[in-house]
PDB file of C-alpha atoms in Angstrom:
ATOM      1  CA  UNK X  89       1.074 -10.665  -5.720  1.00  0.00           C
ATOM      2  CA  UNK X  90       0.908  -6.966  -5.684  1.00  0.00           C
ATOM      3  CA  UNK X  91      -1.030  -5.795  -2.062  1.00  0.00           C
ATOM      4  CA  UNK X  92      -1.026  -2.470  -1.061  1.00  0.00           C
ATOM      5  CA  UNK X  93      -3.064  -1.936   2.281  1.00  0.00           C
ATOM      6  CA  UNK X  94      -4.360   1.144   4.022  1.00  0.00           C
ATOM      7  CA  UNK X  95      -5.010   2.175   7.495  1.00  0.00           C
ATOM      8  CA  UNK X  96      -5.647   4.991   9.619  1.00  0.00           C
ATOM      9  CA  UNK X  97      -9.076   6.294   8.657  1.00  0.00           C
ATOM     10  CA  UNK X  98     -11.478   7.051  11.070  1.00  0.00           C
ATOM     11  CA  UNK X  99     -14.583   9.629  12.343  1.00  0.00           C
ATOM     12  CA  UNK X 100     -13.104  13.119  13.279  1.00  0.00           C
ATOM     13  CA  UNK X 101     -14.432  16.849  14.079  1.00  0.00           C
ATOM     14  CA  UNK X 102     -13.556  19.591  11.098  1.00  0.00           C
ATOM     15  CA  UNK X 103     -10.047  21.116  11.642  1.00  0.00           C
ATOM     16  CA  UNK X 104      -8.690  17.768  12.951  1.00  0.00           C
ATOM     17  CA  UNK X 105      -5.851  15.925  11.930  1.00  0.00           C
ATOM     18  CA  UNK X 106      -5.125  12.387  10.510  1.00  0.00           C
ATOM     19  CA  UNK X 107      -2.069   9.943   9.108  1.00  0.00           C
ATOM     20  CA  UNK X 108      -3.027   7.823   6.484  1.00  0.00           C
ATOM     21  CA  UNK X 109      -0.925   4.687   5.879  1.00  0.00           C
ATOM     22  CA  UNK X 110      -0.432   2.244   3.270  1.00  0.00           C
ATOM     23  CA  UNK X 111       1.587  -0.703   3.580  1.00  0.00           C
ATOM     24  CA  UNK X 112       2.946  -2.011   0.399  1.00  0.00           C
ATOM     25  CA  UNK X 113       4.063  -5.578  -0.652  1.00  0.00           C
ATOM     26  CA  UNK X 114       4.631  -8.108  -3.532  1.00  0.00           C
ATOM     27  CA  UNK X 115       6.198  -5.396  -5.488  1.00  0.00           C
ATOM     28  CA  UNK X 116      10.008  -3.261  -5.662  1.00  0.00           C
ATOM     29  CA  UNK X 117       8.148  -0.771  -3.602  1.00  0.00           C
ATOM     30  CA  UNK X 118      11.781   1.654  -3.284  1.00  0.00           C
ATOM     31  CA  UNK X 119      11.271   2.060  -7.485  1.00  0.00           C
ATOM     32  CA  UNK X 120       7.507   2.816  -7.722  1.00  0.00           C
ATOM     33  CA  UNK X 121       6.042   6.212  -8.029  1.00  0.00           C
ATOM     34  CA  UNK X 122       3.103   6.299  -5.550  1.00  0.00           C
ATOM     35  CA  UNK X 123      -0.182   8.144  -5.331  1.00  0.00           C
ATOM     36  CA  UNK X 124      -3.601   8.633  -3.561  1.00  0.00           C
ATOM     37  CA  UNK X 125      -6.876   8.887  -4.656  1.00  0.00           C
ATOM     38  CA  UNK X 126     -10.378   9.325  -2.802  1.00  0.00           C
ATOM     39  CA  UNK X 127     -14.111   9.000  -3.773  1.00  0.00           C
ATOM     40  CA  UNK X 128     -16.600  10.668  -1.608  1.00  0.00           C
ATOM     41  CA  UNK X 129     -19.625   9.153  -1.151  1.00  0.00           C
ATOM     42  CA  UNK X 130     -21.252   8.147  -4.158  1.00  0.00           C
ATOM     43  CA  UNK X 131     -19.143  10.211  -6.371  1.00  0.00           C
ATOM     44  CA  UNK X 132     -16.265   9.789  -8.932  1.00  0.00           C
ATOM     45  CA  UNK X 133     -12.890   9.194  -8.049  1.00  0.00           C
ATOM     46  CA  UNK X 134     -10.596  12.672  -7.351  1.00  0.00           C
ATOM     47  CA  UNK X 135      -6.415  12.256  -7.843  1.00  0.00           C
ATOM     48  CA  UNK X 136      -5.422  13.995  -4.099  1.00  0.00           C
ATOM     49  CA  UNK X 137      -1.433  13.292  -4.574  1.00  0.00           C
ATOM     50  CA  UNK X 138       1.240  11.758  -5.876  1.00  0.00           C
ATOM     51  CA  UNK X 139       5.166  10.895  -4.271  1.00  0.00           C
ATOM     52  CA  UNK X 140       8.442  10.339  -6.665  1.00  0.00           C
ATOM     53  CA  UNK X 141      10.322   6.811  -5.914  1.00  0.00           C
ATOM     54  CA  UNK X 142      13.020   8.442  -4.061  1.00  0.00           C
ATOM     55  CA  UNK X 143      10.603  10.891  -2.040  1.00  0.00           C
ATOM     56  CA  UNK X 144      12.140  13.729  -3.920  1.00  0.00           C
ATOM     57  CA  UNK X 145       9.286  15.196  -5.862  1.00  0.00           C
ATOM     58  CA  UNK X 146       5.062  15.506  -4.627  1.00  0.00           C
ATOM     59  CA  UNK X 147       2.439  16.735  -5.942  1.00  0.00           C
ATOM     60  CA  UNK X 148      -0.920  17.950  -4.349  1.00  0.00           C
ATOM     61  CA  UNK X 149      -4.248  18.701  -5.824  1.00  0.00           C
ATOM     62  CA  UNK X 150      -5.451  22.397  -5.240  1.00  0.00           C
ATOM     63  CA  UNK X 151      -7.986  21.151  -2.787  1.00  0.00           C
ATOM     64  CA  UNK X 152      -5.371  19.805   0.045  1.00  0.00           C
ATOM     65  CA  UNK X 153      -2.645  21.871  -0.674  1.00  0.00           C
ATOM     66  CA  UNK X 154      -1.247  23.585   1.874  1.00  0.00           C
ATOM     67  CA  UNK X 155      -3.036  20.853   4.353  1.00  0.00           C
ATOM     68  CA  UNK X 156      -2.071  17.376   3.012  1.00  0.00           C
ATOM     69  CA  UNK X 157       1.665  15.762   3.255  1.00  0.00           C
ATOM     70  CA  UNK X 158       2.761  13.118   1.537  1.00  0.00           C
ATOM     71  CA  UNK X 159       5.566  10.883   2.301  1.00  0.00           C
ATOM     72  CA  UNK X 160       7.300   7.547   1.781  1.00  0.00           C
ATOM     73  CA  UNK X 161       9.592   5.489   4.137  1.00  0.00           C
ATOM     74  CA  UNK X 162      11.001   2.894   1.528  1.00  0.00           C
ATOM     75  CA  UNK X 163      12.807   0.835   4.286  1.00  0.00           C
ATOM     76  CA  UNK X 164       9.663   0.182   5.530  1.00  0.00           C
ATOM     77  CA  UNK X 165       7.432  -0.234   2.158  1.00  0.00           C
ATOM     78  CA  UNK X 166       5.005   2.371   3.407  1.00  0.00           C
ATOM     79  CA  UNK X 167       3.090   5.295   1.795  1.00  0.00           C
ATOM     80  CA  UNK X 168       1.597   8.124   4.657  1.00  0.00           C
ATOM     81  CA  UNK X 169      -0.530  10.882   3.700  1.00  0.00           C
ATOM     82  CA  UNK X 170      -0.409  13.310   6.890  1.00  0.00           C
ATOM     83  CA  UNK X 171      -4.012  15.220   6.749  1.00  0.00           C
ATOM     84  CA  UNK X 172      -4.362  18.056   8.702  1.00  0.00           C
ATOM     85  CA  UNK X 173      -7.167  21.068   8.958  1.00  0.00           C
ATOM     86  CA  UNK X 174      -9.731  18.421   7.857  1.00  0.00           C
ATOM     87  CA  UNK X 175     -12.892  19.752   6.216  1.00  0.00           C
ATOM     88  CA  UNK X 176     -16.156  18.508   5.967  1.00  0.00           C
ATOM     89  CA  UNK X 177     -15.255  17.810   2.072  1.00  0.00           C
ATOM     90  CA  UNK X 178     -12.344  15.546   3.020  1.00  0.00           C
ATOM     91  CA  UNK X 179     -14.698  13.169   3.522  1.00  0.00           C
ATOM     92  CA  UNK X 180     -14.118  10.242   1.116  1.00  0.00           C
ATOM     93  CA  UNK X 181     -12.891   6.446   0.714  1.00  0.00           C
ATOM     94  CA  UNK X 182      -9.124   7.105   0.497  1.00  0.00           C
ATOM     95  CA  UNK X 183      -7.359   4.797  -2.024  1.00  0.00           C
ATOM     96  CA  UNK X 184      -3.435   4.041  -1.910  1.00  0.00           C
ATOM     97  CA  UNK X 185      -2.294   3.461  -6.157  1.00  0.00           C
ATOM     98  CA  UNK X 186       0.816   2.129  -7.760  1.00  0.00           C
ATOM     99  CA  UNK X 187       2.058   4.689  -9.986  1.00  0.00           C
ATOM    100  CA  UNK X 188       0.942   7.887 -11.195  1.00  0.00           C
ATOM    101  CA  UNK X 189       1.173   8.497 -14.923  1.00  0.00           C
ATOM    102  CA  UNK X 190      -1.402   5.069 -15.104  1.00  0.00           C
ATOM    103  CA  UNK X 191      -1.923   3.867 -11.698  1.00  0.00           C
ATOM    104  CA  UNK X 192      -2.234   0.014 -11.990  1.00  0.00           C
ATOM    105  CA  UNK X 193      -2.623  -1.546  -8.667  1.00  0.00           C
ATOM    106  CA  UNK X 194      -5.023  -0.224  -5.892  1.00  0.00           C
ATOM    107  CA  UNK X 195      -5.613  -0.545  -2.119  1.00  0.00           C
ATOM    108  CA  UNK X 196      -9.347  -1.296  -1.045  1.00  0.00           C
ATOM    109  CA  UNK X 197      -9.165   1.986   0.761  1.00  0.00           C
ATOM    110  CA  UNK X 198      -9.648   3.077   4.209  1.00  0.00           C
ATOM    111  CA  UNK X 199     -12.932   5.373   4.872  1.00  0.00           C
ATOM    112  CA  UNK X 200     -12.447   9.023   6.403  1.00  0.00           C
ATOM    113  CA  UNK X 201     -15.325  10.913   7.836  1.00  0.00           C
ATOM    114  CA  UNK X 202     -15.153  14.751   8.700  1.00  0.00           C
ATOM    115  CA  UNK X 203     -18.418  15.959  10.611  1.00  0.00           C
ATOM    116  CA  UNK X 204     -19.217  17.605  13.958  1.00  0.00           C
TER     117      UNK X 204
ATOM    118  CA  UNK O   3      -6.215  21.589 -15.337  1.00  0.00           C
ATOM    119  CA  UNK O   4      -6.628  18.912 -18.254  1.00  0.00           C
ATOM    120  CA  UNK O   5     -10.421  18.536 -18.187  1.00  0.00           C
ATOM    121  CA  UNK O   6     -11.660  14.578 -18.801  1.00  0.00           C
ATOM    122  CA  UNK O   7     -15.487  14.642 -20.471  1.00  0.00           C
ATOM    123  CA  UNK O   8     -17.066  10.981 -20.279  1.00  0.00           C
ATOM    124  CA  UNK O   9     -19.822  10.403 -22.754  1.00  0.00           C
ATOM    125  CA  UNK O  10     -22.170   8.381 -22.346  1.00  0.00           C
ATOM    126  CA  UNK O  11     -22.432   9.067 -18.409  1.00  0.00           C
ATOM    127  CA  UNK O  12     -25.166   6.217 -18.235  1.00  0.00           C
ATOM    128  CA  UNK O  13     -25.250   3.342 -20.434  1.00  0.00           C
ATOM    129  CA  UNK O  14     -27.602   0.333 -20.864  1.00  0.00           C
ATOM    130  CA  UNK O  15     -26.992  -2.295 -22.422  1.00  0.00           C
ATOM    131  CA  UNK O  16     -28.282  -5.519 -23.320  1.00  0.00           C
ATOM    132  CA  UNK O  17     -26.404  -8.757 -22.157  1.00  0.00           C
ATOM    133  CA  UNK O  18     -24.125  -9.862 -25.625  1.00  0.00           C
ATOM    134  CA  UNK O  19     -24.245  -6.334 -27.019  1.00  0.00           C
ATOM    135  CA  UNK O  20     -21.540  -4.509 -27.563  1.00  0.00           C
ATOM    136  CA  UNK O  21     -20.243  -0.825 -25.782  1.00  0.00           C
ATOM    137  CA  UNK O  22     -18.822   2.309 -25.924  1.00  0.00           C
ATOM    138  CA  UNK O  23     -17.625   4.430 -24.043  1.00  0.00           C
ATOM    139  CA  UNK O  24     -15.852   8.313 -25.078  1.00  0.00           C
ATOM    140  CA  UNK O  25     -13.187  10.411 -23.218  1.00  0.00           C
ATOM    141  CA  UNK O  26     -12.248  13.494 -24.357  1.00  0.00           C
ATOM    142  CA  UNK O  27      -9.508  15.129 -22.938  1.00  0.00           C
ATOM    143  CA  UNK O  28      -9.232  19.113 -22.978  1.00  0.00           C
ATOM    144  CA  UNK O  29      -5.320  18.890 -24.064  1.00  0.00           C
ATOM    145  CA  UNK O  30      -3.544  16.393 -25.707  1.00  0.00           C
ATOM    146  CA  UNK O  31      -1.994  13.475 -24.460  1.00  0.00           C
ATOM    147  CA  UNK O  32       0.786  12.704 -26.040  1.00  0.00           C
ATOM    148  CA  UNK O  33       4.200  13.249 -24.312  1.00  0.00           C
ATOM    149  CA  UNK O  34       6.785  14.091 -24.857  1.00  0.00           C
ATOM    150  CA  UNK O  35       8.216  10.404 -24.017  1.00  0.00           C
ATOM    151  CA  UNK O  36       6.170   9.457 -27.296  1.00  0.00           C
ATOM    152  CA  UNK O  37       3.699   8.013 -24.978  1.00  0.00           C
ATOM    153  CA  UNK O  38       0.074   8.682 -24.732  1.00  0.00           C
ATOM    154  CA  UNK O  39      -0.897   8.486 -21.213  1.00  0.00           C
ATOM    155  CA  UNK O  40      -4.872   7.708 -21.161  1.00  0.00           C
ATOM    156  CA  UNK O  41      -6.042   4.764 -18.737  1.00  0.00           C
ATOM    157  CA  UNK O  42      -9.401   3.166 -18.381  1.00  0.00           C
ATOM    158  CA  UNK O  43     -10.807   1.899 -14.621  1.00  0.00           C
ATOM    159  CA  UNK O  44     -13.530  -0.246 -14.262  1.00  0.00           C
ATOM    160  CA  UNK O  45     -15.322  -0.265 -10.529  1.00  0.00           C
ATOM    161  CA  UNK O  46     -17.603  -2.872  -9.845  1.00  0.00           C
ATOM    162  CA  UNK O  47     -20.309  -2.129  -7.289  1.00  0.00           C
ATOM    163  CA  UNK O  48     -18.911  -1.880  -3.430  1.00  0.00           C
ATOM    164  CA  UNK O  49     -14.988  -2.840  -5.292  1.00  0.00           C
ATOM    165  CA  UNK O  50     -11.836  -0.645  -5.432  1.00  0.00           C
ATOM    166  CA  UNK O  51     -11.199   0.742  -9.162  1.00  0.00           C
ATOM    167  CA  UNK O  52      -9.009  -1.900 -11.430  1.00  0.00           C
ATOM    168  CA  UNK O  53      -7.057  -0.439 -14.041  1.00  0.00           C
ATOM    169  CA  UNK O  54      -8.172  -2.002 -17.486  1.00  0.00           C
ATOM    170  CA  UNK O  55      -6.241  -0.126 -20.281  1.00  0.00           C
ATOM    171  CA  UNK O  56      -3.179   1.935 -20.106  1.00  0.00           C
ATOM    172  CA  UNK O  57      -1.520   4.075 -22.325  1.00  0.00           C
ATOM    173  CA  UNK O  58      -4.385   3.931 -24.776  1.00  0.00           C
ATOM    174  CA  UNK O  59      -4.820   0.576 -25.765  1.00  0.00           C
ATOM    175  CA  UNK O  60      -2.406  -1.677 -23.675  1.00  0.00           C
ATOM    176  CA  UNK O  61      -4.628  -4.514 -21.868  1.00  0.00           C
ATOM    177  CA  UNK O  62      -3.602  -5.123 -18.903  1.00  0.00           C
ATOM    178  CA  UNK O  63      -2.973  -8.544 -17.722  1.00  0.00           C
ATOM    179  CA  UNK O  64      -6.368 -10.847 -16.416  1.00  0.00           C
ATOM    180  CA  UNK O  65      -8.257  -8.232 -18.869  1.00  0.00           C
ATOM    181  CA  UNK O  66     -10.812 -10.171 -21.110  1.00  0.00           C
ATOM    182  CA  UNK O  67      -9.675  -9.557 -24.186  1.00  0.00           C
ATOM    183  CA  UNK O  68     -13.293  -8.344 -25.077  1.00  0.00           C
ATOM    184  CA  UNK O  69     -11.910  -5.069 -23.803  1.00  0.00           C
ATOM    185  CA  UNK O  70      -9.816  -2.575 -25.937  1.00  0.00           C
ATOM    186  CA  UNK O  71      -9.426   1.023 -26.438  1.00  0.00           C
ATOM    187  CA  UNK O  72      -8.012   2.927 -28.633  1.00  0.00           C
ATOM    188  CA  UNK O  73      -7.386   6.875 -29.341  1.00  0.00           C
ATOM    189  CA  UNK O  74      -5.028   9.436 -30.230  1.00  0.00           C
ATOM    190  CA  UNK O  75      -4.614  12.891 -28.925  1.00  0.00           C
ATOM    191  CA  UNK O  76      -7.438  13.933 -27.294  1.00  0.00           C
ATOM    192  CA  UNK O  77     -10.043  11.472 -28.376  1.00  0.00           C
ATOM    193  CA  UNK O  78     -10.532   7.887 -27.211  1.00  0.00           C
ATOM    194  CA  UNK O  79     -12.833   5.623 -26.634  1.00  0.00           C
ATOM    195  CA  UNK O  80     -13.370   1.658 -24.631  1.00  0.00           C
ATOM    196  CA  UNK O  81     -15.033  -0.909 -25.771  1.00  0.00           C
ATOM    197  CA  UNK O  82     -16.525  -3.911 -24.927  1.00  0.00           C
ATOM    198  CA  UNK O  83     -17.118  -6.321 -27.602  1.00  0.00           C
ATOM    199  CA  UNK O  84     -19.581  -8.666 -25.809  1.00  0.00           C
ATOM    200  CA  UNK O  85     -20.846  -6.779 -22.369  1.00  0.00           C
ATOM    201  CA  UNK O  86     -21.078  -9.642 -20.068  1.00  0.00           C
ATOM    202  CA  UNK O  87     -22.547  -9.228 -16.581  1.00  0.00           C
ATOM    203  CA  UNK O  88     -19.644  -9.203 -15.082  1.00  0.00           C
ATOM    204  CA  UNK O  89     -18.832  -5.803 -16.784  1.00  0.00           C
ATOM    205  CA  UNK O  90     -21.307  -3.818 -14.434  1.00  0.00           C
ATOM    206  CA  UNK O  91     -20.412  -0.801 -13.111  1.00  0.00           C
ATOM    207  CA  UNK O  92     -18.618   2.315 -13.204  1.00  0.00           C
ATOM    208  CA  UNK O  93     -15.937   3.174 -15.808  1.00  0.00           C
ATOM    209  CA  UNK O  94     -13.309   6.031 -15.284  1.00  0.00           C
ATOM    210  CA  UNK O  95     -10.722   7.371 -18.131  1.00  0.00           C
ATOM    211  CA  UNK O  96      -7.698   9.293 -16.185  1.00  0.00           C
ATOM    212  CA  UNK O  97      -5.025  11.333 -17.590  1.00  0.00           C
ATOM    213  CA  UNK O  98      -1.252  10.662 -16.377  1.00  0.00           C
ATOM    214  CA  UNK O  99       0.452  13.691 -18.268  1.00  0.00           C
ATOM    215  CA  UNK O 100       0.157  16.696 -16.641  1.00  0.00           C
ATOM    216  CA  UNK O 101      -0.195  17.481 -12.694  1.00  0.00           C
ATOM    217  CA  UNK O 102      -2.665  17.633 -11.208  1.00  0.00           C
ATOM    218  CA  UNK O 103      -4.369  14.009 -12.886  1.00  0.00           C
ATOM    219  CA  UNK O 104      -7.810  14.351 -13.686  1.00  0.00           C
ATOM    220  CA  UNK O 105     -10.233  11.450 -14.011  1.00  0.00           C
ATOM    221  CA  UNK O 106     -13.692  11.533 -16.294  1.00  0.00           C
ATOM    222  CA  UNK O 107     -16.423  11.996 -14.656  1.00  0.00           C
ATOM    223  CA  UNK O 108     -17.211   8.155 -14.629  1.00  0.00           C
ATOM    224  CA  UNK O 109     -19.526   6.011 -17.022  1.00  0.00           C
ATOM    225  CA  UNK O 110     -22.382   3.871 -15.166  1.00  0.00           C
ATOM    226  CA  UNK O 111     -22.939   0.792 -17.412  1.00  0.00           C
ATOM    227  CA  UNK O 112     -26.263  -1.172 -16.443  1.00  0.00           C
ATOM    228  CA  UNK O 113     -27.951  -4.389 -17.870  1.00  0.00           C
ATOM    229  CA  UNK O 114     -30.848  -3.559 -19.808  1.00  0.00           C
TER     230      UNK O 114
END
């Protein structure tokens, strides 16, 4: 069975930093494409980035670029999202996905909160 | 950016009726792979999103097979053959072709 589980959310002031983490199991984690996607309270869901299987390749939304890092350690099945200069907007449900073209297995998400 | 319109974004429905959902996508699909990569997410009230449909019309596996979509280009569409009760809540189409992915802007279906 396919479980991917996040960690690392939390309350923070704006300009702060975070690590988001996603530990992956039941699945060849080493060959899967890997993204992450957030909803913000009561709205849809936004695509915030994606990482190749090897690492090799990201991608970033406009909106964290520049801010957000994405990374992989595939000796230790985990997905991080490094999220720094944290806005007020950042704040969302942050969702760890299997793939990217079609993601088909999701985290439940760990909650990040950006307010003074 | 490929742009994702939803249509209905509510939708009401009586229990045994059938639904239907559009997404339109600003760009075609299609890649060059031969593949057209449109998915369909359903989110249940207080749930993480669960893929339902990929690559147009493939059902993915646990899917009641009262679900199905099909499409071509930049026009598709999910349906629900029966709605159940089960079947409340929020429906997303996402495109997996061009960077960044976009998702619809989400479909709420509620029991009339």
């Amino acid at each position: 069975e396919v479980q991917l589980l996040e960690s690392g959310g939390g309350l923070l002031q704006p300009g702060g930093s975070l690590r988001l983490s996603c530990a992956a199991s039941g699945f060849s984690f080493s060959t899967n494409d890997m993204s992450w996607v957030r909803q913000a309270p009561g709205k849809g869901l936004e695509w915030v980035s994606s990482i190749s299987a090897t690492g090799d390749k990201t991608f970033y939304a406009d909106s964290v670029k520049g801010r957000f890092s994405i990374s992989r350690d595939n000796s230790k099945n985990t997905l991080h999202l490094q999220m720094n200069s944290l806005r007020a907007e950042d704040t969302a449900l942050y969702y760890c996905a299997r793939g990217t073209s079609n993601p088909g297995d999701w985290g439940q998400g760990t909650l990040v909160t950006v307010s003074s | 950016d490929v742009v994702m319109t939803q249509s209905p974004l509510s939708l009401p429905v009586t229990l045994g009726q059938p639904a239907s959902i559009s997404c339109r996508s600003s760009q075609s699909l299609l890649y060059s792979d031969g593949n057209t990569y449109l998915s369909w997410f359903q989110q249940r009230p207080g749930r993480s999103p669960r893929r339902l449909i990929y690559k147009v019309s493939k059902r993915d596996s646990g899917v009641p097979d009262r679900f199905s979509g099909s499409g071509s280009g930049t026009d598709f569409t999910l349906k629900i053959s029966r709605v159940e009760a089960e079947d409340v809540g929020v429906y997303y189409c996402m495109q997996g072709i061009q960077w960044p992915r976009t998702f619809g802007q989400g479909t709420k279906l509620e029991i009339k």
